[in-house]
Coordinates of C-alpha atoms and ligand atoms in Angstrom, one line a residue:
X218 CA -56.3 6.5 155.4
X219 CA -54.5 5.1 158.3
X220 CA -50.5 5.0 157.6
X221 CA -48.8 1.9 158.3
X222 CA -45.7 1.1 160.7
X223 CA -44.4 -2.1 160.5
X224 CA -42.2 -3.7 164.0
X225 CA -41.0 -6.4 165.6
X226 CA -42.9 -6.0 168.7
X227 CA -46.1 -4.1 169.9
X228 CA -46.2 -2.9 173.2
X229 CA -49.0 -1.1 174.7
X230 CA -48.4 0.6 177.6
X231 CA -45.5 2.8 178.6
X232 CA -45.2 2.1 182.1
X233 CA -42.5 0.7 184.1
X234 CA -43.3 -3.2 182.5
X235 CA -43.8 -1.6 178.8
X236 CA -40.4 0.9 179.3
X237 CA -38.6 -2.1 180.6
X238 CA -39.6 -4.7 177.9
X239 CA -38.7 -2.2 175.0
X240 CA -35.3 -1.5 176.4
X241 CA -34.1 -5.3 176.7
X242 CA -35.5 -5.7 173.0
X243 CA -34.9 -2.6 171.0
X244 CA -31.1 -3.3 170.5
X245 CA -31.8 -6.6 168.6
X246 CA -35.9 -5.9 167.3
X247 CA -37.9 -3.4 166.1
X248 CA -39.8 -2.2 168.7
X249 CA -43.1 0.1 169.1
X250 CA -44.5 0.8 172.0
X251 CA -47.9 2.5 171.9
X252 CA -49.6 4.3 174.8
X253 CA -52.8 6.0 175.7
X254 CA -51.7 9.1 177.8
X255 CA -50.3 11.8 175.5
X256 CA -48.1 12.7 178.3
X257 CA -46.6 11.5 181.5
X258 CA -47.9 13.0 184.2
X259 CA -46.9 15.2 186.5
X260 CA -46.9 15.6 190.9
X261 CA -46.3 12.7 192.9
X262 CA -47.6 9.4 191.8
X263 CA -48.1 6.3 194.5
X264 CA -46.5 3.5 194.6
X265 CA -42.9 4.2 195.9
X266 CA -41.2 1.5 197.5
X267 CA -38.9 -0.6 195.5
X268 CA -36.7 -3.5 196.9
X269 CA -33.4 -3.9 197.1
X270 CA -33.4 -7.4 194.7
X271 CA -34.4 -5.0 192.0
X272 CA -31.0 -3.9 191.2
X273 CA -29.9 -6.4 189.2
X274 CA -32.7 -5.8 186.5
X275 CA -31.8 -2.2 187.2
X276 CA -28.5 -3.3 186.6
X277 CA -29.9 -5.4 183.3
X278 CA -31.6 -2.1 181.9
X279 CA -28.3 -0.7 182.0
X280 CA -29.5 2.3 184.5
X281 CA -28.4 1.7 187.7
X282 CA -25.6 3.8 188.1
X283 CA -27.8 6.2 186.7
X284 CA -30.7 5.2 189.7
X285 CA -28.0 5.7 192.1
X286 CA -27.0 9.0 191.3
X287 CA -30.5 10.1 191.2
X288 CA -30.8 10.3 194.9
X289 CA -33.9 7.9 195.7
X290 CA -33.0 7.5 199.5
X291 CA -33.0 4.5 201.0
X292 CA -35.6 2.5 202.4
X293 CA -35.7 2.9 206.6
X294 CA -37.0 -0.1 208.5
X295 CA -40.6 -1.4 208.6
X296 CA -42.4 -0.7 211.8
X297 CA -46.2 -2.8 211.6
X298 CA -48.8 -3.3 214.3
X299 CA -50.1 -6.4 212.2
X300 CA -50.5 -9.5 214.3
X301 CA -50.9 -7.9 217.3
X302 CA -51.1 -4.1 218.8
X303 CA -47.3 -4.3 219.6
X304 CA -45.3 -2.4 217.0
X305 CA -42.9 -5.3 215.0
X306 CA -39.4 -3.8 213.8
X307 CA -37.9 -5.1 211.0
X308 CA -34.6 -3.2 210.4
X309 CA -34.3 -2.8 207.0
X310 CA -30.4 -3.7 206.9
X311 CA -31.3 -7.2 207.4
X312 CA -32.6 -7.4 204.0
X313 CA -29.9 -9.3 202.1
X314 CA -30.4 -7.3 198.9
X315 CA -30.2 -4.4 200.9
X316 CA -33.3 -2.0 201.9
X317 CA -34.6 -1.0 199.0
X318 CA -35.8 2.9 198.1
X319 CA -38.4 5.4 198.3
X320 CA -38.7 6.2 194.8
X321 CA -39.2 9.3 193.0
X322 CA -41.6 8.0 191.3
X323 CA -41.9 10.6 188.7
X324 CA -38.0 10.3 188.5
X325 CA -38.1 7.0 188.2
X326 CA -40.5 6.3 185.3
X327 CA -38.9 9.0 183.1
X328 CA -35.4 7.6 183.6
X329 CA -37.0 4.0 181.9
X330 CA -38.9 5.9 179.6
X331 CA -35.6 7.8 178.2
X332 CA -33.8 4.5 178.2
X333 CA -36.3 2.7 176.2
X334 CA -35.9 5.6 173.7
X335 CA -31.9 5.6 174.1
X336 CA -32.4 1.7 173.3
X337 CA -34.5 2.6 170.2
X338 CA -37.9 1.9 170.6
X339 CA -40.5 3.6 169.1
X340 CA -43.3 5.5 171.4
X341 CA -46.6 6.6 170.0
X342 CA -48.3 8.5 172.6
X343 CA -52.0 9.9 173.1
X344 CA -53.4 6.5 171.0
X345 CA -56.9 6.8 172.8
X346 CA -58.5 4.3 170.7
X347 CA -57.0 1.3 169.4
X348 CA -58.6 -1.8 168.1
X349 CA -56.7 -5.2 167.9
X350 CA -57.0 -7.1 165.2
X351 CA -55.5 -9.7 163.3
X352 CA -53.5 -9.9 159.9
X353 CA -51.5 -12.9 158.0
X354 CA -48.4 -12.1 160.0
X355 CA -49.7 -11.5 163.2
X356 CA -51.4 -8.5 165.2
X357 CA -52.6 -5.1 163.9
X358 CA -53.6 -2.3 166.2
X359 CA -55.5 0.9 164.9
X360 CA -54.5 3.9 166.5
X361 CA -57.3 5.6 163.9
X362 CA -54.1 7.4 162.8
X363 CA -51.6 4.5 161.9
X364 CA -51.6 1.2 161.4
X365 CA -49.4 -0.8 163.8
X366 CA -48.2 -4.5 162.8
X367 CA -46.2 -6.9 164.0
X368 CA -45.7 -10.8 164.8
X369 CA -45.9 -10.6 168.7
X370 CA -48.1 -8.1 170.6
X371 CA -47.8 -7.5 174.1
X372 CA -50.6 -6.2 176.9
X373 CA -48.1 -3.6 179.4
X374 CA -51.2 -1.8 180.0
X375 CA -51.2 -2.1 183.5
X376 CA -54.0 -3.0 186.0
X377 CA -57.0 -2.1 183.5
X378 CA -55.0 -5.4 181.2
X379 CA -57.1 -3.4 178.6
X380 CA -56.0 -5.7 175.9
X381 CA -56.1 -8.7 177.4
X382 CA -59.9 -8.0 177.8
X383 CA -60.2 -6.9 174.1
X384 CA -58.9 -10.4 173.6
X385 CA -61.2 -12.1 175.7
X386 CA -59.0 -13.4 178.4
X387 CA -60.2 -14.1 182.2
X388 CA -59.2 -12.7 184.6
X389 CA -59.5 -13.7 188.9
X390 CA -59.7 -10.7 191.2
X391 CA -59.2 -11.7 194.7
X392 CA -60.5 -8.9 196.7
X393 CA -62.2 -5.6 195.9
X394 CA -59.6 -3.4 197.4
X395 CA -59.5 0.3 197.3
X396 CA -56.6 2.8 198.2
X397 CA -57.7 6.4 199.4
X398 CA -54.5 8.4 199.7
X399 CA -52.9 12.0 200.3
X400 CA -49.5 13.5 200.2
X401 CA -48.4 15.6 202.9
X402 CA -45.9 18.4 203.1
X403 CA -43.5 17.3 205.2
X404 CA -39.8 19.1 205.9
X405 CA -37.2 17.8 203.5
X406 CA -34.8 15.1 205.0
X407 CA -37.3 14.8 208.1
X408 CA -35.2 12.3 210.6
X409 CA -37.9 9.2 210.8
X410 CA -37.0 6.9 207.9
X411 CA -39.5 4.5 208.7
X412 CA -42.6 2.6 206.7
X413 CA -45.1 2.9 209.2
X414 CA -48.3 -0.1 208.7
X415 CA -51.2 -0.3 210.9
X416 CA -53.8 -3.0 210.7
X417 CA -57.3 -1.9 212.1
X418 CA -61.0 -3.6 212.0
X419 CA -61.9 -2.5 208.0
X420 CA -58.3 -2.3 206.4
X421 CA -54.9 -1.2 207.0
X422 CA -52.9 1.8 207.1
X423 CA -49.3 2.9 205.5
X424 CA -47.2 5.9 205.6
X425 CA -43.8 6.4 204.3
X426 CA -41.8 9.5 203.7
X427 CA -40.7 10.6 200.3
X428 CA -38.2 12.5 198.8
X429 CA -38.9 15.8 197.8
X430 CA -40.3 17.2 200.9
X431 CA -43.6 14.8 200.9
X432 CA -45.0 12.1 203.2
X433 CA -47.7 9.4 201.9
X434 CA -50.4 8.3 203.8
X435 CA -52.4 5.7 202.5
X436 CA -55.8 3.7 204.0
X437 CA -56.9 0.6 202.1
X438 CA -60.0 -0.7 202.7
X439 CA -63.2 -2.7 200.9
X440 CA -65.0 -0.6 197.9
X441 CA -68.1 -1.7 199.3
X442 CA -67.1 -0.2 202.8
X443 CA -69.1 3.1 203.2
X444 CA -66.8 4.2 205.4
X445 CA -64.7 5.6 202.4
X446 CA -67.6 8.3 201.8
X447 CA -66.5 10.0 205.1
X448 CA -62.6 9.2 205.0
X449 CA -62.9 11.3 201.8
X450 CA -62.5 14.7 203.2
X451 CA -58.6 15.7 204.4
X452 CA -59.6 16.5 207.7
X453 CA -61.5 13.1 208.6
X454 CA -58.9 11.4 207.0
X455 CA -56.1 12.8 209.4
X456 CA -58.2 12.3 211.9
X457 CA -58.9 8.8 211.9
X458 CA -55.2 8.2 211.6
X459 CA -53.7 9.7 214.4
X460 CA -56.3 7.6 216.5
X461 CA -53.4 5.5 216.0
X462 CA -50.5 6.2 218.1
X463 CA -48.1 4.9 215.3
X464 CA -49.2 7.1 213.0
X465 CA -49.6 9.6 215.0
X466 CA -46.4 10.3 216.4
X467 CA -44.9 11.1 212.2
X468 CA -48.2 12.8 211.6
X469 CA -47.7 15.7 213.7
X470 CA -48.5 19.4 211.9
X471 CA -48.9 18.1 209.2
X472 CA -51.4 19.2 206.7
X473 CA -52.9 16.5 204.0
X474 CA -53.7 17.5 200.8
X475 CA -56.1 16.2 198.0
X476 CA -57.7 13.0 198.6
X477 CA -57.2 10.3 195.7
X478 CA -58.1 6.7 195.3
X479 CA -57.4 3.6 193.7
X480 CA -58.4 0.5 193.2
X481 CA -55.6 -1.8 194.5
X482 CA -57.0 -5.1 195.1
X483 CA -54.8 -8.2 193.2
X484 CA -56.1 -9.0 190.1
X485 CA -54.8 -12.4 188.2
X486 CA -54.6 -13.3 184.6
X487 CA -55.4 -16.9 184.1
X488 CA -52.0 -17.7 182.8
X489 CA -53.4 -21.3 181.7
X490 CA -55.8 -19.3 179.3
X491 CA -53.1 -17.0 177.8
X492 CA -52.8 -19.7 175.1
X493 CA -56.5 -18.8 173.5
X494 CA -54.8 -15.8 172.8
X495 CA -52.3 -17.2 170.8
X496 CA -48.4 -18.0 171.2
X497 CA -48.2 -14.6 169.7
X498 CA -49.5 -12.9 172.8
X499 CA -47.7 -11.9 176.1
X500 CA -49.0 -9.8 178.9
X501 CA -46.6 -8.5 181.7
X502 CA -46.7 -6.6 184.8
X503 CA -49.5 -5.1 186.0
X504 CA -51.6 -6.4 183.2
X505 CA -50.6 -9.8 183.7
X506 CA -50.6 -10.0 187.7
X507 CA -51.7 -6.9 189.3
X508 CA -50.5 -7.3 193.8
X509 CA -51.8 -5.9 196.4
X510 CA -49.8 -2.5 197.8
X511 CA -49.1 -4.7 201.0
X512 CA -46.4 -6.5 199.0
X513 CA -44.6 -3.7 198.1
X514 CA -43.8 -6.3 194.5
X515 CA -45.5 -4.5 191.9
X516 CA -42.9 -2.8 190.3
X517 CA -39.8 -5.6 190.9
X518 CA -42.5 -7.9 189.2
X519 CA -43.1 -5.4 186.6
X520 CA -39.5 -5.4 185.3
X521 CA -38.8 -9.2 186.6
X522 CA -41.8 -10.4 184.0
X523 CA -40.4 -8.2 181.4
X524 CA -37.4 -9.8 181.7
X525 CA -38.8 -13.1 181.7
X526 CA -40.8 -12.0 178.6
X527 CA -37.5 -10.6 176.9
X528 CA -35.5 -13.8 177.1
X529 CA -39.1 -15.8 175.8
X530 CA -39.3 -13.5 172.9
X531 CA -36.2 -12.7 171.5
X532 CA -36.0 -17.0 171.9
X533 CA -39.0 -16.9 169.7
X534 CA -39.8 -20.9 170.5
X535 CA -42.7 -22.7 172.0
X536 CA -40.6 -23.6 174.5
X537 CA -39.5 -20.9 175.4
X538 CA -43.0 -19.4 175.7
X539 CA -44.0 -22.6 177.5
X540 CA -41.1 -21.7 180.1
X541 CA -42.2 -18.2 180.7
X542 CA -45.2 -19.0 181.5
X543 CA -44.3 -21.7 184.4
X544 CA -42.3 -19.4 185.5
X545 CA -45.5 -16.4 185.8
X546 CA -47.5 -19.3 187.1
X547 CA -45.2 -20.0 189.8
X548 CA -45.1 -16.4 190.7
X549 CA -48.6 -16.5 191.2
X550 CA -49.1 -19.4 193.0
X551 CA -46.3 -17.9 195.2
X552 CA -47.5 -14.7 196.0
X553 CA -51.2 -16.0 196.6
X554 CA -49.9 -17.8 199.5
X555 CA -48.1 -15.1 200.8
X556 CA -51.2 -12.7 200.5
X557 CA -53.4 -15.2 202.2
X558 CA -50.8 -15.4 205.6
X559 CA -50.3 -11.6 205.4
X560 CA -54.6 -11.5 205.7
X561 CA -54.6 -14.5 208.5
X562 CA -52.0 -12.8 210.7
X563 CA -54.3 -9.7 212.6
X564 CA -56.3 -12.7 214.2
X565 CA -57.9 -10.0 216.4
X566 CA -60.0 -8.7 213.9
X567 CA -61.5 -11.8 212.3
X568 CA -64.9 -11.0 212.7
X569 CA -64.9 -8.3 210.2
X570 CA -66.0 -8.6 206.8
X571 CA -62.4 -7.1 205.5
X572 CA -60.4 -9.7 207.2
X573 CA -63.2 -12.7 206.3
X574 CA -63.4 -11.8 202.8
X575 CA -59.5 -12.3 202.6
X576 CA -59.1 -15.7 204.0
X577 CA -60.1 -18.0 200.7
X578 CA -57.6 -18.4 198.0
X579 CA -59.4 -16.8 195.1
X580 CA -60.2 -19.4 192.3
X581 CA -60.7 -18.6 189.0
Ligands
FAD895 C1 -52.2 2.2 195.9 C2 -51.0 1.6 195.3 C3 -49.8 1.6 195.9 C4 -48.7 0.9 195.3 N1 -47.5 0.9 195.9 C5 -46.4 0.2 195.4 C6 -45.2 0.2 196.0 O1 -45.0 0.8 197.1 N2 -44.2 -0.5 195.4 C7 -44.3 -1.2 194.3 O2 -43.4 -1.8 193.8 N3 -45.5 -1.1 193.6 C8 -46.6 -0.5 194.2 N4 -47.8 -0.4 193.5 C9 -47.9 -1.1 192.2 C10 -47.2 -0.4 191.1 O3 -47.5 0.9 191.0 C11 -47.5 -1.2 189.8 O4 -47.2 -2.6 190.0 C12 -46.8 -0.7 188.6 O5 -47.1 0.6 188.3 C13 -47.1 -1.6 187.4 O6 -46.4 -1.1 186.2 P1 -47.0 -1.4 184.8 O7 -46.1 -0.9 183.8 O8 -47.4 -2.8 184.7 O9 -48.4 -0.6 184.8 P2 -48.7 0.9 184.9 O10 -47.7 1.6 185.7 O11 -50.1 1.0 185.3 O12 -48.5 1.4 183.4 C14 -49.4 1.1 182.4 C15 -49.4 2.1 181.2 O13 -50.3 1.6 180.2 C16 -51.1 2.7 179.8 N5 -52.3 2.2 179.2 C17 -53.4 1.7 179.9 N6 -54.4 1.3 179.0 C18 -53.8 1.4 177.8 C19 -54.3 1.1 176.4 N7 -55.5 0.5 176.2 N8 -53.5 1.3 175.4 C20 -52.2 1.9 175.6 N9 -51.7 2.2 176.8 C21 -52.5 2.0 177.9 C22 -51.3 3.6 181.0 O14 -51.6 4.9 180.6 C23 -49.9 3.5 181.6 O15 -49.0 4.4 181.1 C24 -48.8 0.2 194.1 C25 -50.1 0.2 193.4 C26 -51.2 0.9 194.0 C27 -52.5 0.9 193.3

C-alpha cells in the first residue's frame, strides 16, 4: 500500500521554475516537490544565456552572491545578420541590467536545486508514473510508491506541461520549431566573447561560447524541413555553418561533437482556461509558457513566474490568483508581439515556408 505524505504544496518538476518556487515557499509552507528523473543529469545542457534583469530574483532566492562567485562569465555583445546581411552589434554594456551570463548550466541548476533543499522542501525523485487525482482537500498524486497530498498543486514540468495535459488544459503552439545542436571543444577563455546569430532561408543560426572549454552551436529550423535528416551528421552540420562568414570566422578547428535536438518552438497555455482546472492549480515556467530560444527569456521567465506564483500562493486569495494570472497573460501577449517582429525582420527571405509560417499570431 502506497504511504502517504501530506504538504502544503505539490510541485512537479525540479527544474529551474520548480527549484525556484519551493525555495520562496518552503520557509513559511510545507513543500514537496516531486520529479521524474531519478537524477540530474550530467555534460552540458543548452540553454545558457541568462540576462542581466535576472539578478534580482537571483537576489530574491537568496543566491546571488553565491552565482557570482561561481564564475558564469559574462555575456559579450550580440553580433546578428537578421534584417539584413550586414552584421548588427549590440554591445552588451548597453544593457541597463547589465549583460547578462553564459551559464554553467549544470552549475547553475544544482545551485537552485541545493537551495530549494537548504529552504526545506521536500524532493521525491525518479516518480516515473504519477496520476493526479482529486481528494476532499485538494490534489493527490500517486507516485505508485507514496501518496502525495496537498491543497494547491503546481505543473513545473517544463515544456512537455505533462500535468497540465493530465488535466485537460489547452494548449496553442505557434510554430513547430526544432533545435539541432552540438558542443564544441573550444580552448578555455578563447578571446571572442560574442553571441553570434545568423538568419538564413529555412531557420537561423546561434553560437555562443561557454565556460568550461565548450562552444554551442545551434541551427533551428521547421520539424517538417527534411533538411534536418542531412544536418544530422557533425560533419554536414559544420559544414553548412561556416558557409556563413559569421560563423565561420569562431568556428575555425574546431571539431563538433554529438548531434542533439529539441523541440523549441513556443508553446502557450491558455491562461483564460487555467480556471477549469481549479483555483487550486498553477502552472509556471516552461509548462505554463514555453519561448522560443531566439528570446533568450526562458529561464528569467521561469523564476519571474515562480515568483509571481509565490506571492499568489502564500496570498492564498482569489484575488490574488486573479492577479497572477493578468500578470502571465500580459507576459504573453507581450512576448507574442515581440516574436512576431523578430520573424518579420529578415524580409529577404519571405518566400520561404520558415519565415511565412511565422508571420500570424497564433490563436488558440
Ligand atoms: C534549444 C533551446 C535553447 C534554449 N536556450 C535558452 C537560453 O539561452 N536562455 C534561456 O533563458 N532559456 C533558454 N531555453 C529555455 C530554458 O531552457 C527553459 O525555459 C527552462 O529550462 C525552463 O525551466 P523549467 O523549470 O520550466 O522546465 P525544465 O527545465 O524543462 O524542467 C522541468 C523538469 O520537470 C521534470 N518533469 C517533466 N515531466 C514531469 C512529470 N510528469 N512529473 C515530474 N517531473 C517532470 C523534468 O524532468 C525537468 O526536471 C532554451 C530552450 C531550448 C529548447
Amino acid at each position: 500500500m502506497a504511504r502517504q505524505h501530506d504538504a502544503d504544496v505539490i510541485i512537479c518538476g525540479a527544474g529551474p521554475a520548480g527549484h525556484a518556487l519551493a525555495t520562496l515557499l518552503a520557509p513559511r509552507m510545507r513543500v514537496q516537490v516531486v520529479e521524474r528523473r531519478a537524477s540530474p543529469g550530467n555534460g552540458p545542457h543548452i540553454g545558457e544565456s541568462l540576462p542581466g534583469a535576472a539578478a534580482p530574483l537571483l537576489h530574491r532566492l537568496g543566491v546571488l552572491e553565491h552565482f557570482r562567485l561561481a564564475g558564469h562569465p559574462e555575456r559579450g555583445p550580440a553580433i546578428a545578420v537578421w534584417d539584413t546581411e550586414t552584421p548588427v552589434w549590440k554591445d552588451a554594456i548597453s544593457d541597463p541590467a547589465g549583460p547578462g551570463w553564459y551559464l554553467d548550466r549544470r552549475g547553475f541548476e544544482l545551485m537552485l536545486r541545493r537551495r530549494a533543499l537548504q529552504a526545506g522542501a521536500g524532493l521525491a525523485q525518479g516518480c516515473r508514473q504519477t496520476r493526479i487525482g482529486r481528494y476532499s482537500g485538494g490534489w493527490q498524486l500517486d507516485t505508485g510508491s507514496t501518496l502525495y497530498r496537498a491543497p494547491v498543486l503546481v505543473d513545473a514540468t517544463g515544456r512537455s506541461g505533462g500535468i497540465a495535459r493530465q488535466l485537460g488544459l489547452r494548449k496553442t503552439a505557434a510554430d513547430p520549431l526544432l533545435c539541432l545542436y552540438s558542443f564544441l571543444a573550444s580552448p578555455p577563455n578563447a578571446p571572442d566573447r560574442a553571441m553570434r546569430i545568423q538568419a538564413d532561408a529555412h531557420g537561423w543560426w546561434y553560437t555562443v561560447p561557454l565556460p568550461l572549454g565548450r562552444r554551442v552551436l545551434a541551427y533551428h529550423l521547421d520539424t517538417d524541413n527534411p533538411l534536418w535528416r542531412q544536418l544530422k551528421r557533425p560533419a554536414q552540420f559544420l559544414a553548412r555553418a561556416r558557409q556563413h562568414p559569421l560563423l565561420a570566422e569562431c568556428l575555425e578547428g574546431l571539431v563538433p561533437g554529438r548531434m542533439q535536438c529539441r523541440a523549441a518552438g513556443t508553446v502557450l497555455l491558455n491562461v483564460d482556461e487555467l480556471h477549469q482546472a481549479g483555483d487550486d492549480f498553477l502552472a509556471i515556467g516552461d509548462a505554463l509558457f514555453a519561448f522560443d530560444p531566439i528570446s533568450s527569456q526562458g529561464l528569467f521567465h521561469s523564476l519571474a513566474s515562480a515568483a509571481s506564483a509565490a506571492k499568489a500562493i502564500e496570498a492564498g486569495s482569489a484575488d490574488a490568483l486573479r492577479d497572477h494570472r493578468r500578470e502571465m497573460q500580459a507576459v504573453a501577449e507581450h512576448y507574442l508581439w515581440h516574436w512576431q517582429g523578430t520573424y518579420r525582420g529578415p524580409s529577404r527571405f519571405s518566400r520561404y515556408p520558415f519565415w511565412q509560417r511565422r508571420q500570424q499570431l497564433p490563436g488558440p
